[in-house]
Amino acid sequence: FLSLWLEANLSKKEILQLYLDRAYMGGGTFGIEAAADFYFGKSVKDLNLAEAAMLAGLFKAPTKYAPHINLPAARARANVVLSNLVDSGFMTEGQVLQARLHPADVVDRGEQKSPDYFLDWAFDEVKKIAKPGQHSLVAHTTFDANIQKAAEESVEFHLRQFGKEYNVTEGAVVVIETNGAVRAIVGGRDYGASQFNRATKALRQTGSSFKPYVYATAMEHGFTPDSVVSGGAISWGNWSPHNYSGGSAGNVTLLTAIAKSINTVPVRLAKDYLGIGPIKAMAESMGVESPLEAHKTMVLGTSGMTVMDQATGYSVFAQNGFVGSRHGITQLVTRTGEVVYD
């Protein structure tokens, strides 16, 4: 349907312009103008043939052929583009010879690594914020390169240390401030190998880390950390959850129950005092957008949630109960400097 609408409402040139302005070009850049500036330090209108061919080669696989990461691969791909120009009759071999003999060089970015998982997520936010007709915007984000680097190193360290033991090959991290500003996202080990963002899209059971939402709901219903609840055996229909120790926890305060991660206490709170609905509503009010199943086993974390949602919910605890608006974009500016979102 979208392709039919584009064909009916836009010219071929306009469609191409939209694509060239929006396509991901590697290095954290979207659109050929931003890519030209990032890779070559100049406007796209000032590129020579070798540089233009290198940019054109990025559309096939921007992460694989990003010249600041793999210059030989980018040059080889640019050579393919030049051959295609000749084979298609747009240029002669003589016209592309100098571009072959003198391939493009790029601005030295050192070991700068593009935060692709963060950028994918932030770009989705831009598409929600930007109004129809607003193109070629400069987006200012909440991203922090130092935090991102530390998060990536942490994921790699833990996968190397414990991955084999637990049969785990991937990990995800989200770092979010108490005001909702997302500072870093690690959606996987290698963006080039897999663009699936495990931090924002993968639903995984949370286990005991869901219990704080149950206790938060209890606090809203008049309980305190010193309130005493039975941690003894409990059955809810045909479900009889057990504590990790295997025995009864006796009468314990809520503070002790959460500190020791006792299973029977949050189940008893949900069954006898709170109900499942209010607990689900509490998690959602704290920023959880994952589709929680309103089932009794939810209190022990059987519903899938994203890492992003869990980080968002826990940020409310760090903020003493105040919910920050989760965001990655702080400002959108046009090419002429007009601020269209702040």
XYZ file of C-alpha atoms in Angstrom:
342
model
C 0.000 0.000 0.000
C 2.780 2.429 0.924
C 4.592 1.884 -2.365
C 1.370 2.539 -4.288
C 0.780 5.738 -2.315
C 4.318 6.948 -2.998
C 3.983 6.245 -6.713
C 0.652 8.077 -6.859
C 1.681 11.136 -4.862
C 5.390 11.671 -5.511
C 7.604 11.831 -8.554
C 10.484 9.397 -9.017
C 12.897 12.179 -8.146
C 11.025 12.998 -4.925
C 10.962 9.345 -3.877
C 14.685 9.046 -4.507
C 15.312 12.249 -2.545
C 13.379 10.902 0.435
C 15.416 7.722 0.359
C 18.743 9.517 0.034
C 17.854 11.803 2.941
C 16.729 9.020 5.275
C 18.722 5.871 4.518
C 21.124 4.645 7.170
C 24.692 5.106 5.953
C 26.738 3.590 8.771
C 28.761 5.450 11.356
C 25.594 6.626 13.043
C 24.591 8.748 10.049
C 21.298 8.949 8.202
C 21.192 10.407 4.706
C 23.930 11.138 2.203
C 24.599 14.687 3.412
C 25.348 13.528 6.952
C 27.401 10.617 5.626
C 29.469 12.875 3.366
C 30.263 15.100 6.323
C 31.096 12.177 8.622
C 33.299 10.226 6.223
C 34.834 12.978 4.104
C 34.345 16.204 6.050
C 32.524 17.918 3.195
C 29.098 18.473 1.688
C 27.750 15.847 -0.686
C 27.791 18.413 -3.511
C 31.585 18.665 -3.158
C 32.350 14.943 -3.427
C 34.547 13.624 -6.205
C 33.659 10.479 -8.145
C 35.648 8.120 -5.919
C 33.960 9.475 -2.792
C 30.504 9.408 -4.357
C 31.018 5.794 -5.439
C 32.035 4.860 -1.912
C 28.883 6.460 -0.501
C 26.723 4.730 -3.108
C 28.260 1.425 -2.106
C 27.072 1.833 1.462
C 23.389 1.335 0.664
C 23.849 -2.425 0.234
C 25.303 -2.995 3.719
C 26.204 0.212 5.597
C 27.681 -1.518 8.627
C 29.736 -3.995 6.601
C 31.114 -1.380 4.201
C 31.469 1.588 6.579
C 34.853 3.010 5.488
C 35.913 4.194 8.945
C 35.625 0.566 10.101
C 36.756 -1.373 7.010
C 38.317 0.885 4.385
C 39.518 -1.952 2.097
C 35.996 -3.393 1.936
C 34.547 0.063 1.280
C 37.008 0.659 -1.551
C 36.290 -2.742 -3.086
C 32.581 -2.009 -2.937
C 33.142 1.431 -4.520
C 34.972 -0.295 -7.352
C 31.895 -2.460 -7.938
C 29.780 0.705 -8.129
C 32.145 2.178 -10.714
C 31.947 -1.019 -12.775
C 28.157 -0.891 -12.615
C 28.230 2.693 -13.910
C 30.302 1.558 -16.876
C 28.256 -1.588 -17.525
C 25.022 0.424 -17.424
C 26.347 2.941 -19.928
C 26.278 5.957 -17.606
C 30.060 6.410 -17.780
C 32.987 5.071 -19.774
C 35.949 3.165 -18.395
C 38.110 6.169 -19.158
C 35.875 8.411 -17.046
C 36.105 6.176 -13.976
C 39.808 5.338 -14.331
C 41.055 8.088 -12.000
C 38.540 7.071 -9.341
C 39.872 3.506 -9.556
C 43.501 4.621 -9.416
C 42.896 7.065 -6.572
C 40.236 5.581 -4.270
C 38.644 7.723 -1.602
C 40.222 8.394 1.773
C 38.116 9.121 4.829
C 38.390 11.335 7.877
C 40.297 9.527 10.616
C 37.805 8.653 13.339
C 40.290 6.610 15.332
C 38.549 3.731 17.056
C 35.242 5.555 17.220
C 32.435 3.019 17.209
C 28.944 3.805 16.047
C 26.220 3.186 18.669
C 23.959 1.543 16.098
C 21.489 -0.046 18.509
C 20.913 3.293 20.228
C 20.581 5.055 16.892
C 17.998 2.591 15.594
C 15.898 3.155 18.701
C 16.369 6.937 18.646
C 15.495 7.101 14.943
C 12.167 5.430 15.697
C 11.558 8.173 18.255
C 12.395 10.856 15.687
C 9.830 9.383 13.306
C 7.196 9.673 16.027
C 8.138 13.251 16.928
C 8.771 14.787 13.495
C 5.774 16.231 11.717
C 4.857 15.269 8.133
C 7.042 17.106 5.647
C 9.934 17.664 8.062
C 13.023 16.161 6.453
C 16.813 16.406 6.853
C 16.595 17.148 10.563
C 19.521 17.209 12.974
C 18.652 15.252 16.111
C 20.283 15.964 19.464
C 20.210 12.898 21.699
C 20.731 11.826 25.301
C 23.543 9.467 24.239
C 26.729 9.328 26.336
C 29.699 7.757 24.545
C 31.619 6.965 27.746
C 28.663 5.177 29.315
C 28.041 3.314 26.051
C 31.652 2.142 25.924
C 31.497 0.945 29.526
C 28.217 -0.882 28.862
C 29.614 -2.631 25.782
C 32.741 -3.662 27.668
C 30.613 -4.991 30.520
C 28.520 -7.130 28.176
C 31.601 -8.517 26.463
C 33.346 -9.230 29.778
C 30.410 -11.122 31.257
C 29.778 -13.114 28.091
C 33.417 -14.154 27.971
C 33.472 -15.016 31.675
C 30.135 -16.768 32.055
C 28.686 -17.309 28.585
C 29.899 -20.879 28.189
C 28.829 -21.865 31.699
C 25.271 -20.621 31.180
C 25.103 -21.369 27.434
C 24.606 -17.673 26.649
C 26.052 -15.938 23.588
C 24.256 -12.585 23.681
C 23.483 -9.854 26.185
C 21.746 -6.506 26.429
C 22.091 -3.383 28.546
C 20.133 -0.150 28.924
C 21.422 2.754 30.998
C 18.727 5.271 31.857
C 18.755 8.284 34.151
C 16.054 8.895 36.720
C 14.557 11.615 34.511
C 14.010 9.075 31.726
C 16.993 10.059 29.576
C 18.456 6.956 27.933
C 22.247 7.235 27.926
C 23.302 3.927 26.384
C 21.862 0.852 24.703
C 23.649 -2.405 23.983
C 21.276 -4.497 21.910
C 23.684 -7.319 21.212
C 27.278 -8.349 20.861
C 27.773 -7.423 17.206
C 25.443 -5.135 15.249
C 27.069 -6.191 11.994
C 26.091 -9.810 12.634
C 22.594 -9.088 13.967
C 20.630 -5.844 13.908
C 17.919 -7.256 16.205
C 17.841 -5.014 19.263
C 17.649 -7.337 22.241
C 17.461 -4.400 24.630
C 14.273 -2.923 23.196
C 12.527 -5.785 21.395
C 13.386 -9.103 23.035
C 10.806 -10.238 25.602
C 12.358 -12.314 28.379
C 10.983 -13.604 31.662
C 12.096 -11.366 34.515
C 11.914 -13.878 37.355
C 12.409 -12.425 40.809
C 13.268 -9.008 39.401
C 9.522 -8.498 38.907
C 8.822 -8.757 42.646
C 9.520 -5.055 43.391
C 6.428 -4.150 41.356
C 4.363 -6.338 43.683
C 5.823 -4.645 46.753
C 5.330 -1.202 45.220
C 1.664 -2.062 44.730
C 1.457 -3.215 48.338
C 2.866 0.125 49.511
C 0.182 1.892 47.506
C -2.405 -0.215 49.348
C -1.295 0.726 52.845
C 1.500 -1.737 53.550
C 4.869 -0.574 54.875
C 8.330 -2.178 54.787
C 7.699 -3.321 58.365
C 4.338 -4.940 57.609
C 4.383 -8.650 58.496
C 3.045 -11.279 56.089
C 3.208 -15.049 56.228
C 5.886 -16.631 54.091
C 4.488 -20.094 54.655
C 3.267 -22.571 52.080
C 0.541 -21.306 49.760
C -1.587 -22.708 46.964
C -3.455 -20.669 44.374
C -5.715 -22.980 42.472
C -3.486 -25.764 41.162
C -0.360 -23.636 41.565
C 1.793 -24.121 44.670
C 4.970 -22.036 44.397
C 7.895 -22.845 46.682
C 10.693 -20.820 48.171
C 14.214 -21.346 46.905
C 15.168 -22.847 50.261
C 12.336 -25.330 49.906
C 10.810 -24.616 53.312
C 8.511 -22.131 55.003
C 9.810 -18.626 55.611
C 7.483 -18.043 58.551
C 6.128 -14.597 59.313
C 8.404 -11.953 57.824
C 8.375 -8.243 57.120
C 8.097 -7.098 53.530
C 11.616 -5.700 53.802
C 12.978 -9.108 54.766
C 10.892 -10.820 52.099
C 12.283 -8.735 49.262
C 15.834 -8.844 50.640
C 15.733 -12.654 50.732
C 13.671 -12.915 47.536
C 11.057 -15.089 49.212
C 8.556 -16.387 46.656
C 5.553 -17.093 48.832
C 5.199 -13.550 50.189
C 4.519 -11.713 46.895
C 2.208 -14.567 45.881
C 0.266 -14.194 49.137
C 0.121 -10.419 48.688
C -1.335 -10.847 45.217
C -3.767 -13.610 46.181
C -5.079 -12.350 49.518
C -4.634 -8.577 49.428
C -3.959 -6.998 46.041
C -5.131 -8.982 43.043
C -3.285 -9.311 39.743
C -4.886 -6.316 38.006
C -3.481 -3.623 40.324
C 0.019 -5.132 40.107
C -0.094 -5.111 36.319
C -1.396 -1.535 36.387
C 1.414 -0.500 38.740
C 4.106 -1.869 36.422
C 2.519 -0.130 33.448
C 2.280 3.154 35.346
C 6.019 2.906 35.982
C 6.768 2.802 32.267
C 6.523 -0.890 31.410
C 5.124 -1.168 27.879
C 5.699 -4.890 27.350
C 2.466 -6.926 27.092
C 2.187 -8.334 30.613
C -0.064 -11.360 31.015
C -2.545 -10.819 33.856
C -1.918 -14.287 35.275
C -1.192 -15.266 38.856
C 2.303 -16.485 37.947
C 3.125 -12.970 36.758
C 4.111 -12.025 40.319
C 7.139 -14.320 40.030
C 8.198 -12.896 36.691
C 6.797 -15.301 34.107
C 5.639 -12.519 31.774
C 8.148 -11.363 29.201
C 9.576 -7.851 29.413
C 12.264 -5.951 27.554
C 15.467 -4.752 29.161
C 14.383 -1.222 28.257
C 11.136 -1.590 30.182
C 12.854 -3.091 33.202
C 15.381 -0.258 33.299
C 12.564 2.272 32.967
C 10.558 0.730 35.785
C 13.524 0.509 38.126
C 14.425 4.136 37.433
C 11.193 5.048 39.231
C 12.511 3.420 42.402
C 15.713 5.422 42.062
C 13.614 8.569 41.622
C 11.668 7.907 44.846
C 8.469 7.130 43.001
C 8.517 9.809 40.340
C 8.101 8.598 36.755
C 10.378 10.208 34.178
C 9.374 10.314 30.534
C 11.625 7.840 28.721
C 13.349 9.563 25.823
C 16.423 9.611 23.621
C 15.809 12.831 21.672
C 16.258 16.237 23.275
C 15.994 18.501 20.244
C 15.269 18.473 16.506
C 16.713 21.212 14.303
C 16.290 21.898 10.588
C 19.164 22.601 8.189
C 18.479 26.311 8.565
C 18.795 26.149 12.343
C 15.096 26.278 13.199
C 14.274 24.316 16.339
C 11.167 22.227 15.637
C 11.245 20.120 18.808
C 12.724 20.893 22.209
